[in-house]
XYZ file of C-alpha atoms in Angstrom:
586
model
C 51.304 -80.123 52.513
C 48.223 -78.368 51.202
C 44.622 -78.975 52.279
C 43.942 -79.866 48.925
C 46.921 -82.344 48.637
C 45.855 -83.800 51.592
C 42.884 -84.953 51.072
C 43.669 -86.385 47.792
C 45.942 -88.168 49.567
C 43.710 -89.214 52.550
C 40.789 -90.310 50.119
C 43.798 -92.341 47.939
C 44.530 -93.863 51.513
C 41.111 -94.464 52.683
C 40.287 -95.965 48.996
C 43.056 -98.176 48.969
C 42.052 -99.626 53.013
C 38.702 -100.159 51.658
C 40.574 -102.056 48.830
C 42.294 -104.244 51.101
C 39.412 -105.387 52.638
C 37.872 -106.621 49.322
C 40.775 -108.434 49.026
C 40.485 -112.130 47.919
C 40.126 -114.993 50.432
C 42.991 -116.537 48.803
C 45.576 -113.405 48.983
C 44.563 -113.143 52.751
C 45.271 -116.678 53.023
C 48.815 -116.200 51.767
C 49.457 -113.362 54.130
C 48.728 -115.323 57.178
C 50.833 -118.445 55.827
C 53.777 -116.109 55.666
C 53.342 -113.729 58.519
C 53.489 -114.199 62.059
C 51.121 -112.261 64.503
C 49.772 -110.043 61.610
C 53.827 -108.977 60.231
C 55.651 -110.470 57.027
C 59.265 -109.753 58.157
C 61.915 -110.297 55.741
C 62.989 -113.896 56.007
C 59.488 -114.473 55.579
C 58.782 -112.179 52.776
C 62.075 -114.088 50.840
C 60.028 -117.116 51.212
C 57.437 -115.754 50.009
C 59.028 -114.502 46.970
C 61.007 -117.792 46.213
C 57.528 -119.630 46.864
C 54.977 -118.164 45.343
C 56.357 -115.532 43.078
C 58.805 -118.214 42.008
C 61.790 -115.488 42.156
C 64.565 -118.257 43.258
C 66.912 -116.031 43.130
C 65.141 -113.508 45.861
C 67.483 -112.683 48.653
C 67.033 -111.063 51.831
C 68.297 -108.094 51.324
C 66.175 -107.366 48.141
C 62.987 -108.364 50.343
C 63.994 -105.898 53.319
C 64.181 -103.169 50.527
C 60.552 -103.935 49.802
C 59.921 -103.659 53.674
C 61.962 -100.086 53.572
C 59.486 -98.706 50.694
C 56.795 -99.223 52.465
C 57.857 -98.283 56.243
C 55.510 -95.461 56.227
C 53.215 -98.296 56.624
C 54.174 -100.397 59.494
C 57.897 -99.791 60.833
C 58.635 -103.282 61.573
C 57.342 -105.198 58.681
C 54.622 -105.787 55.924
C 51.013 -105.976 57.875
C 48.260 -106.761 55.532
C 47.323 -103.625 54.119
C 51.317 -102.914 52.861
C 51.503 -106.511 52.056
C 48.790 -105.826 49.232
C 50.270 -102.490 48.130
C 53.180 -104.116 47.452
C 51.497 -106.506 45.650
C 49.657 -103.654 43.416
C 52.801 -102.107 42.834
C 55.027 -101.252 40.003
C 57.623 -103.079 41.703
C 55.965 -106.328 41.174
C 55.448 -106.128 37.261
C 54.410 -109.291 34.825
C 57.451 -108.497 33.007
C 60.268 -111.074 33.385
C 62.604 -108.234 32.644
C 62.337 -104.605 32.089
C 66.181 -104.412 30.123
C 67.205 -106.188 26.629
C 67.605 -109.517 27.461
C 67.736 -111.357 23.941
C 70.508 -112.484 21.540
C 71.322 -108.933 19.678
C 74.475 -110.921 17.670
C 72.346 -112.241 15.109
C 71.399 -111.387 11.992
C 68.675 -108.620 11.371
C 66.351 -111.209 9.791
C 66.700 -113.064 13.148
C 63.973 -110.695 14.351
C 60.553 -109.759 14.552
C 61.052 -105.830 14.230
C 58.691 -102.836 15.419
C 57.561 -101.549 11.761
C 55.322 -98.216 11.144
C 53.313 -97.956 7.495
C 52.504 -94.574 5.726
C 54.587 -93.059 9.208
C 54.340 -89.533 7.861
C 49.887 -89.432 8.140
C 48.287 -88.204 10.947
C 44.908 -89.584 10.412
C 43.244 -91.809 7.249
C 44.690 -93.107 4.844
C 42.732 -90.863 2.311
C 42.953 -86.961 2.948
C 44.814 -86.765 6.196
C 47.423 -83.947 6.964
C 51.539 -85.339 6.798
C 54.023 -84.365 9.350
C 56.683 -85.018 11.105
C 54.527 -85.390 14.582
C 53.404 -88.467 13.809
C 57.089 -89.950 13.044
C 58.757 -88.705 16.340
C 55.476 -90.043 18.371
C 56.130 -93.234 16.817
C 60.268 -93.561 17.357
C 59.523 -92.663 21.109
C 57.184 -95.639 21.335
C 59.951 -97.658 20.182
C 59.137 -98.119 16.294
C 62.069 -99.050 14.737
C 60.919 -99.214 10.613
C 59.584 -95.919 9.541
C 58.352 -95.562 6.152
C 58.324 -92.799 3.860
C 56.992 -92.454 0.108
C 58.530 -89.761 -1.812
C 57.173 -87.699 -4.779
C 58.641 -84.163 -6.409
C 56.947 -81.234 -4.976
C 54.626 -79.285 -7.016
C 57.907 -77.139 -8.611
C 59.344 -80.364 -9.832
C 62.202 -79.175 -7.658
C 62.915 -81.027 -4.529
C 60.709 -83.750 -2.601
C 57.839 -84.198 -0.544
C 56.400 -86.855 1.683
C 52.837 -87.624 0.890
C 50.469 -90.900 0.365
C 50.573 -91.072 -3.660
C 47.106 -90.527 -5.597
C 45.367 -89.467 -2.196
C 44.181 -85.835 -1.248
C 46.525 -86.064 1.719
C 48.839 -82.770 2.018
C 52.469 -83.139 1.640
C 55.167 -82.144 4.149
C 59.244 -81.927 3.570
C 61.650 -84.913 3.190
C 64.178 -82.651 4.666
C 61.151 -81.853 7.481
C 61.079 -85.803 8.368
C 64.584 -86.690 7.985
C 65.340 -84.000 10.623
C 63.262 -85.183 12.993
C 63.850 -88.815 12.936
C 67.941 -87.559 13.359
C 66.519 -85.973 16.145
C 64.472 -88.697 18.044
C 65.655 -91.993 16.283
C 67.062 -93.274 19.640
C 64.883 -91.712 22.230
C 63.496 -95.358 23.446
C 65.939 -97.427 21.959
C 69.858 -97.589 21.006
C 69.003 -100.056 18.290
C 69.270 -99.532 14.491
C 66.425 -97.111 12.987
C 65.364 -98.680 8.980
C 63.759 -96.015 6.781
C 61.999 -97.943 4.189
C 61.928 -95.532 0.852
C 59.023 -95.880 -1.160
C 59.981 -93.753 -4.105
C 58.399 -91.840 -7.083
C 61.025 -89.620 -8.104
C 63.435 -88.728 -11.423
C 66.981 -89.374 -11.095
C 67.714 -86.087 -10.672
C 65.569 -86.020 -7.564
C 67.044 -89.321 -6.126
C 70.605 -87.852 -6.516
C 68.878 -84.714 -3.973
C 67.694 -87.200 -1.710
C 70.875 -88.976 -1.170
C 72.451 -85.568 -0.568
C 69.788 -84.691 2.178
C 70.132 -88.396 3.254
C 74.157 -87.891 4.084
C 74.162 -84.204 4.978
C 71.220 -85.438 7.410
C 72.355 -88.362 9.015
C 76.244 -88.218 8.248
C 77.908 -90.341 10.770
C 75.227 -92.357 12.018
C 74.100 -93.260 8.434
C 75.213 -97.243 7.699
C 76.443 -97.907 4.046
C 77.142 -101.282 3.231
C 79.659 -100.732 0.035
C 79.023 -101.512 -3.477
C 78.318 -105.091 -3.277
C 75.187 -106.862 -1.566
C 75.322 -108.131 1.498
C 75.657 -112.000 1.449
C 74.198 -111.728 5.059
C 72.431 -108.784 7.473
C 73.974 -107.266 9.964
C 72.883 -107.564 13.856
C 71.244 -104.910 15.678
C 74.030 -105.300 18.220
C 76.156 -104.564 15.569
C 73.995 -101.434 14.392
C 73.553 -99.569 17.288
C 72.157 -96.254 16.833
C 73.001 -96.038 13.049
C 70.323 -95.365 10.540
C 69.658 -98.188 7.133
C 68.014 -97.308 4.437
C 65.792 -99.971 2.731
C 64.460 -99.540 -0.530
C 64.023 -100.820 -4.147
C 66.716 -99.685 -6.940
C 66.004 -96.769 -7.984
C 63.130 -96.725 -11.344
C 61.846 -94.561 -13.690
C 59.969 -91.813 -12.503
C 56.080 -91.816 -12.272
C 53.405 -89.185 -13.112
C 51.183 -89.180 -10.283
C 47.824 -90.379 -11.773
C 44.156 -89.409 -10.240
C 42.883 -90.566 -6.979
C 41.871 -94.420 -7.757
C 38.166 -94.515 -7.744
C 37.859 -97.444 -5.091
C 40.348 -95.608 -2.661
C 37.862 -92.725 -3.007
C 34.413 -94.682 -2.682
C 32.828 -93.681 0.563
C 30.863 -96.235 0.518
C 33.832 -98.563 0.421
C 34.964 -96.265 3.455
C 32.247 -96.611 5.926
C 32.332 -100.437 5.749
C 35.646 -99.956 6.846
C 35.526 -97.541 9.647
C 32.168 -99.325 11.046
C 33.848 -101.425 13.649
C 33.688 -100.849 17.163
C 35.421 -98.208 19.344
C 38.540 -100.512 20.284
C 38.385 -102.546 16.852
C 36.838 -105.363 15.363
C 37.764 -108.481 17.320
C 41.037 -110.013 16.246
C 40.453 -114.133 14.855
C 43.293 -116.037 13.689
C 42.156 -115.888 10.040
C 42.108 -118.768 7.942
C 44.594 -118.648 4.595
C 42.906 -117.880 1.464
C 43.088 -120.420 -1.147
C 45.555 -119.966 -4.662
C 44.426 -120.370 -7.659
C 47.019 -118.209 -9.762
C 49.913 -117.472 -7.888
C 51.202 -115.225 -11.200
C 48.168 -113.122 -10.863
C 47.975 -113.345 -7.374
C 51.201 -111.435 -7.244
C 50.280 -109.336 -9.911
C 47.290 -107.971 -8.858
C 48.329 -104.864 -6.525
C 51.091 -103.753 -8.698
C 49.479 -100.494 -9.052
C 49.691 -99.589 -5.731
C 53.033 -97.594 -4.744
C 53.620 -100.237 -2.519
C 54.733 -102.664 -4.764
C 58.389 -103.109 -5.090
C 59.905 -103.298 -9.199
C 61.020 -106.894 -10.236
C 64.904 -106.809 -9.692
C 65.911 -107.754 -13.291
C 64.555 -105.038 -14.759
C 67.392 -103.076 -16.525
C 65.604 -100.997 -18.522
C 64.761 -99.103 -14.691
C 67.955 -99.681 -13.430
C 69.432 -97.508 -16.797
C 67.870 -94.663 -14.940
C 69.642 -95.143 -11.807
C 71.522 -92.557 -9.506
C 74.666 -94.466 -8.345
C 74.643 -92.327 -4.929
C 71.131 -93.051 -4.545
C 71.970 -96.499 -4.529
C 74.899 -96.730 -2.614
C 72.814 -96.055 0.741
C 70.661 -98.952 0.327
C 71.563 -101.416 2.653
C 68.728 -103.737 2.407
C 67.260 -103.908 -1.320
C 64.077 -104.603 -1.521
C 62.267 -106.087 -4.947
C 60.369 -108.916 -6.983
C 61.903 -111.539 -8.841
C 60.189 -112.161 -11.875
C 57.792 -115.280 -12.384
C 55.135 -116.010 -9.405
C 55.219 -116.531 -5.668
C 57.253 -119.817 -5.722
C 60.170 -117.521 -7.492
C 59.377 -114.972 -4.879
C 60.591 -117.164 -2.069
C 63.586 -119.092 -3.183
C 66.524 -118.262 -1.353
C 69.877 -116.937 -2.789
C 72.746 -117.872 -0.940
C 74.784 -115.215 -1.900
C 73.007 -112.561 -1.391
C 70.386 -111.449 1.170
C 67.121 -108.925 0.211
C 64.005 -107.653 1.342
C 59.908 -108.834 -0.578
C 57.086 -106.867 0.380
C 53.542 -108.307 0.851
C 50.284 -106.976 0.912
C 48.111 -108.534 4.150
C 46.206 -110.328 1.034
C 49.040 -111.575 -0.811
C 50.629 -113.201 2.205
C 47.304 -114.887 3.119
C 46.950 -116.481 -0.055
C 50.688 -117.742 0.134
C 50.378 -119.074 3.135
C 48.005 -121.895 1.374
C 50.588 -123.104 -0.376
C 54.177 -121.961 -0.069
C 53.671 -121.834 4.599
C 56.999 -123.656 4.900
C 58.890 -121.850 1.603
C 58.231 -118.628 3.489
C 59.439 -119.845 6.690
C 62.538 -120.867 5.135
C 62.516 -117.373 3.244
C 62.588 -115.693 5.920
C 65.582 -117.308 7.601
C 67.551 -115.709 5.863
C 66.089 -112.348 4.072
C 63.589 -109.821 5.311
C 59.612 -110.181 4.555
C 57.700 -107.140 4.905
C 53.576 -107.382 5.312
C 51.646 -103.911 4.936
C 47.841 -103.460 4.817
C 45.588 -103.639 2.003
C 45.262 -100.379 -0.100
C 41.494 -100.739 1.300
C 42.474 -99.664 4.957
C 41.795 -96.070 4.145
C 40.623 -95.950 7.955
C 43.828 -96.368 9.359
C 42.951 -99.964 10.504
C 44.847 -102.704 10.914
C 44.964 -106.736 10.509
C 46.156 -109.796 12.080
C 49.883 -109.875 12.522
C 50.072 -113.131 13.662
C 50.005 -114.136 10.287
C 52.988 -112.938 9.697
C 54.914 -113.189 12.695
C 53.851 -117.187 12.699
C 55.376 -117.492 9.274
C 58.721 -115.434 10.142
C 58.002 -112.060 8.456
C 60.167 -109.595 10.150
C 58.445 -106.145 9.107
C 54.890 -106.407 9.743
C 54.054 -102.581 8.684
C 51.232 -101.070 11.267
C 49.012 -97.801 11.238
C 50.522 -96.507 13.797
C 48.238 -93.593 14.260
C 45.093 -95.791 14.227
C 43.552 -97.678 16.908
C 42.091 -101.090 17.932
C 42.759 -105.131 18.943
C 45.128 -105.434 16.172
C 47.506 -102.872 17.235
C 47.673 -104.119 20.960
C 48.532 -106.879 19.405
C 51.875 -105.146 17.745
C 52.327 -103.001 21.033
C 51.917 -106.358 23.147
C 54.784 -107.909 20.999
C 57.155 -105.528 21.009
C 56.575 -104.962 25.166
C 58.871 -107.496 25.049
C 62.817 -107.355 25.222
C 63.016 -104.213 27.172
C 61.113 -102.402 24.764
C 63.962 -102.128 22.592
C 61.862 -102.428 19.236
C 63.939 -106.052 17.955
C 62.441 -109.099 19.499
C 64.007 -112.227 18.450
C 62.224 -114.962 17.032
C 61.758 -118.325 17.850
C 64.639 -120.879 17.366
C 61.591 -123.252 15.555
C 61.437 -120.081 12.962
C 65.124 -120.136 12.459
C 66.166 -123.866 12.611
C 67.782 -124.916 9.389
C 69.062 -128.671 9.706
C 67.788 -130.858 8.661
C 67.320 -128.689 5.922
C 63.873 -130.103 4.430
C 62.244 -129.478 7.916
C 60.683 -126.095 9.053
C 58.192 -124.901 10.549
C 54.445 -125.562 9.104
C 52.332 -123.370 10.975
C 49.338 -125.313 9.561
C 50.445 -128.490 11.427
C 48.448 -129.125 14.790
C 50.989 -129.754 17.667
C 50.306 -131.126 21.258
C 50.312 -128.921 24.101
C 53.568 -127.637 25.446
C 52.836 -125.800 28.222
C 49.081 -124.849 30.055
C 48.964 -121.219 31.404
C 46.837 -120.670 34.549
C 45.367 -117.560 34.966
C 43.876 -115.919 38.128
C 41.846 -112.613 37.681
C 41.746 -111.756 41.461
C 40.710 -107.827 40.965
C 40.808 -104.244 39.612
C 41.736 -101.348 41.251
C 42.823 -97.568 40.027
C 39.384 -96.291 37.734
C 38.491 -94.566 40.838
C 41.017 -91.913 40.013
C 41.805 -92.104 36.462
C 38.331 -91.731 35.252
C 35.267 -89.423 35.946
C 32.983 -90.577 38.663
C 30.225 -90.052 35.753
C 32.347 -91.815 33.211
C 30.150 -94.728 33.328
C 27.552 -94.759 34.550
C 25.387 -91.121 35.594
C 24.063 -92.336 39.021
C 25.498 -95.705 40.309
C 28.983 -97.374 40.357
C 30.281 -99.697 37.356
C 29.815 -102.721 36.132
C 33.159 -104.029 35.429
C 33.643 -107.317 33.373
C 36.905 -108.902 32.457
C 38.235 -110.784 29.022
C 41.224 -112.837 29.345
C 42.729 -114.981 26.108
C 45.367 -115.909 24.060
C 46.243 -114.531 20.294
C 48.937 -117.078 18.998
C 48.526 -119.680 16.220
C 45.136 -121.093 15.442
C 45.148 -123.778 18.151
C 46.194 -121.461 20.733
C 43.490 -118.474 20.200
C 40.615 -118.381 22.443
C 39.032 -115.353 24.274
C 37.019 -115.875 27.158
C 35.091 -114.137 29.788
C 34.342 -113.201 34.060
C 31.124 -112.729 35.342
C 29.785 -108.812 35.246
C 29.993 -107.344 38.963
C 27.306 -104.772 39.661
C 27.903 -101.532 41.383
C 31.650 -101.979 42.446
C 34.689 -99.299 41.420
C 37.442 -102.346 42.805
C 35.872 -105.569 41.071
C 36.742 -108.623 42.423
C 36.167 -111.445 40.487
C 38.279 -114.232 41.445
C 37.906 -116.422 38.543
C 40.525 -119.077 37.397
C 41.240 -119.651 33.284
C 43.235 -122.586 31.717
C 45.139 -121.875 28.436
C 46.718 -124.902 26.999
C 49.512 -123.574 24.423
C 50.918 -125.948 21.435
C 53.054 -122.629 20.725
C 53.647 -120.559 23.759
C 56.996 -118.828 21.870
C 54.552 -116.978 19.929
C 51.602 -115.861 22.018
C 50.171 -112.970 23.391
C 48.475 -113.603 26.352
C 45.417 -110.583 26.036
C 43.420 -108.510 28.302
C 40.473 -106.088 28.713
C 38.309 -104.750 30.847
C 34.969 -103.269 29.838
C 31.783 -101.829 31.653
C 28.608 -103.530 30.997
C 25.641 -101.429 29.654
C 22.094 -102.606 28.731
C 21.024 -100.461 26.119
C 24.277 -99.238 24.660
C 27.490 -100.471 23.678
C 29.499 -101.384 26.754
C 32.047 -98.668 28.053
C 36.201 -99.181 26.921
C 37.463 -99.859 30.792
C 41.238 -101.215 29.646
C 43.274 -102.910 27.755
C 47.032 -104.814 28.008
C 48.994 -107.681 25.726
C 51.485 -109.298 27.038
C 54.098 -111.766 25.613
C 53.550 -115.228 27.094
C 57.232 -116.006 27.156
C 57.358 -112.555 29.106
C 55.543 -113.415 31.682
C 56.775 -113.773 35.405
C 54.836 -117.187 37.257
C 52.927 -115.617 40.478
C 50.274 -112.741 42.093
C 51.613 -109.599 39.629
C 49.932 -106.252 39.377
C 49.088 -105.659 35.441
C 48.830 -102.153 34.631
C 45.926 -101.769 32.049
C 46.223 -98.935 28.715
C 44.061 -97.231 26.815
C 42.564 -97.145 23.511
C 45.614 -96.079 22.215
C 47.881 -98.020 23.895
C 48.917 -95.245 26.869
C 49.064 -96.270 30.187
C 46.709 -95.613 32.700
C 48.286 -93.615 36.076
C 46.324 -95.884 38.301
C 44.149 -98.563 36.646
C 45.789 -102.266 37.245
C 44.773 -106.301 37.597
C 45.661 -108.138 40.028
C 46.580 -111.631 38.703
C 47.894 -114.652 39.317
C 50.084 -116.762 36.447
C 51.204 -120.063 36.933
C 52.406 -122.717 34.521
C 51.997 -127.002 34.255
């Protein structure tokens, strides 16, 4: 070992003692309940684990392994200091499991599914480059929808990818097609959906489903020439690629950069929230007053999907374009109530803007529920977002919608939100909703989000301490000349009745906060929340300092002490920062 190495390692070992000693009254407590003359052997540390952690399963033999990682420590047993590094961790996660551990036999409308919007941008929405990066950086996070919009190139000739009527710069279908062959199942074996959002002559089409088939060959899924009177499961779709789109249309001249989508006045009110994003409310529904022109009203935007009786389009068509779609997407004619009525012989997919789906949620909450039992809702951001930001997806995900598109690329609460969610079930990208989303009989009763329900459960949540921004940050980060000032926020993001944010006291002048504080969260729908964490660094005459950041599903969550790693702004996780917490349930 090197000099150097060493004394990182003896100042990481000399931290960590000073750590222990910090150490709540209550975690000392437990150590001496379970120990005898100052050692946890493992009998005792079972106990411990079947006690406290509420593992019942635990055996011996899984505590002594515990014990063996951490012989370095004390041969004969956990003394206090290993106790607590076990404790800290990444043996002793939140996370109930680590593997898939959800029904993958139903239906893909059965799930909430990890969605990417506009997948090809690397920045705004506005005059960004497009690659490819952005679309493999997004598959190996686990994104399972990526999106593409395709227009001819400037030749006429073959097709780019590009955000239509922006000043973004294009990059090759063939470009992105390649490299989501090439990284589609890096963090998951589970079915990649490429939603097409096309602009393109028939000619054109008939190229892309060439590049489509000569791409993806094999792996590509093609569901024959009639629709599907039901989807597929992801168990059934493993590592095959869908394509979702509408039926092919008549191409469109791209027109001039809309003036509003090029205000920059319009912009800065947009990008003036805070570092981490504007704080995330469980926004009210918007009232509707036309439902004909509420659905009308965005049809501009390349977004929208073409009203499926429209055969003067579909005389356009290229029959091998259409052939790949497995799950059509389009608008029934007539207004939002027409949008949502279910056809039982065939299954499809609606698209929503954020502001069309919060005015139908006035009215038609429990027609979109029952929608979405059985066909595929997408939700994408308002043409507005030029920033990159996102919005609520609770909306959505409370009223079944499957695809709720993201920004990947941006930042913020809303986003930790969607990488909080789909933490879940092993990471795999498909989480699977709540039976209450799915339950059919009797067949007049789903259910109404809107409807106040009594408490279910009551999470209890101990913030003991933080440890780990010793190392992962500059010693300057925060403050010039004295320690931090750590505070915590602890909450819930779930339905209306469920979301509350609340707060620790600030502790001056301490790199391993400990707090100790206690937090009651009574939950009318624990199925669907998130419970949410930060950590930020007080400062008097600025904006307080970004310290950390985690979601977590509530139905996720393991009872007992756990260490929480923390992430950054962008949702990475930190080498050393973690929370030590306690989660218990009544």
């Amino acid at each position: 070992m090197s000099k150097q190495t060493y004394r990182v390692c003896f100042c990481f070992h000399r931290r960590f003692r000073l750590a222990v000693t910090e150490a709540p009254a209550e975690i000392k407590d437990l150590f001496s309940q379970y120990s005898e003359n100052g050692i946890m052997n493992a009998d005792r540390l079972r106990n411990f684990l079947i006690e406290v952690q509420k593992q019942e399963k635990a055996t011996e033999s899984e505590a002594q392994a515990i014990i063996d990682q951490l012989r370095h420590i004390h041969r004969k047993g956990l003394n206090l200091e290993a106790f607590f590094k076990y404790l800290f961790s990444d043996s002793n996660l939140p996370f109930q499991s680590q593997t898939v551990h959800h029904d993958m036999n139903a239906p893909l409308s059965h799930y909430f599914i990890y969605t990417g919007h506009n997948s090809y941008l690397t920045g705004n929405q506005l005059s960004s480059d497009c690659s490819d990066v952005p679309i493999k950086e997004a598959l190996e996070r686990g994104v399972r929808v990526i999106e593409l919009d395709l227009w001819p190139n400037a030749a006429k000739d073959n097709v780019d990818v590009l955000h239509g009527r922006t000043l973004t710069t294009p990059v090759e279908l063939l470009k992105c097609l390649k490299c989501i062959k090439e990284h589609a199942f890096t963090a998951s074996e589970y079915p990649v959906v490429i939603t097409l959002e096309d602009h393109l002559t028939p000619d054109l089409q008939a190229k892309v489903a060439h590049m489509v088939t000569q791409t993806f060959e094999d792996i590509l899924f093609t569901p024959g020439p009639e629709s599907l009177k039901e989807f597929p499961s992801p168990e059934s779709l493993k590592r095959r690629i869908i394509i979702s789109t509408k039926p092919p249309k008549e191409y469109l001249e791209a027109k001039e950069v809309k003036e509003n989508e090029n205000d920059p006045q319009k912009g800065k009110e947009l990008g003036d929230e805070a570092a981490w994003g504007e704080e995330v409310t469980h926004q009210k529904s918007m009232p509707v007053s036309d439902d004909k022109h509420d659905l009308d009203e965005e049809d501009h935007n390349e977004e929208e999907d073409l009203d499926c009786g429209d055969t003067k389009s579909q005389q356009h068509e290229a029959p091998e374009y259409k052939r790949l779609i497995t799950i059509h997407a389009g608008k029934p004619k007539g207004g939002l109530q027409e949008c949502f009525k279910v056809d039982p012989d065939k299954v499809r997919r609606l698209s929503l803007s954020e502001q069309q789906l919060e005015k139908a949620v006035a009215t038609y909450g429990k027609e979109i529920v029952r929608f979405t039992q059985r066909n595929i809702l997408r939700v994408y951001p308002k043409g507005t977002r030029i920033d990159s930001s996102n919005y609520n997806p609770l909306i959505g995900w409370t009223h079944g919608a499957q695809m709720v598109a993201f920004n990947m690329q941006g930042h913020g609460r809303s986003l930790w939100l969607m990488q909080g969610m789909f933490r879940a079930n092993g990471g795999c990208g498909y989480v699977k909703k709540p039976d209450f989303l799915l339950k059919t009989d009797p067949p007049n009763e789903v259910f109404d989000p809107k409807v106040k329900l009594s408490v279910k459960k009551t999470l209890k949540v101990t913030v003991y301490m933080g440890e780990g921004w010793y190392y992962d940050f500059r010693h300057t980060h925060f403050d010039a000349y004295s320690p931090p000032d750590f505070y915590a926020r602890v909450g819930i993001a779930g339905v209306s009745a469920d979301t509350v944010m609340k707060k620790t006291k600030t502790l001056e002048d301490n790199w391993v906060p400990t707090w100790n504080e206690e937090f009651e969260f009574p939950l009318t729908v624990p199925e669907l929340a998130l419970l949410r964490i930060e950590v930020h660094e007080y400062d008097m005459s600025e904006k307080d300092d970004f310290g950390g950041q985690t979601c977590i599903p509530v139905s996720e969550l393991r009872s007992g002490i756990r260490a929480v790693p923390l992430h950054n702004e962008k949702g990475e996780k930190y080498p050393s920062v973690k929370l030590l917490m306690r989660f218990e349930y009544f």
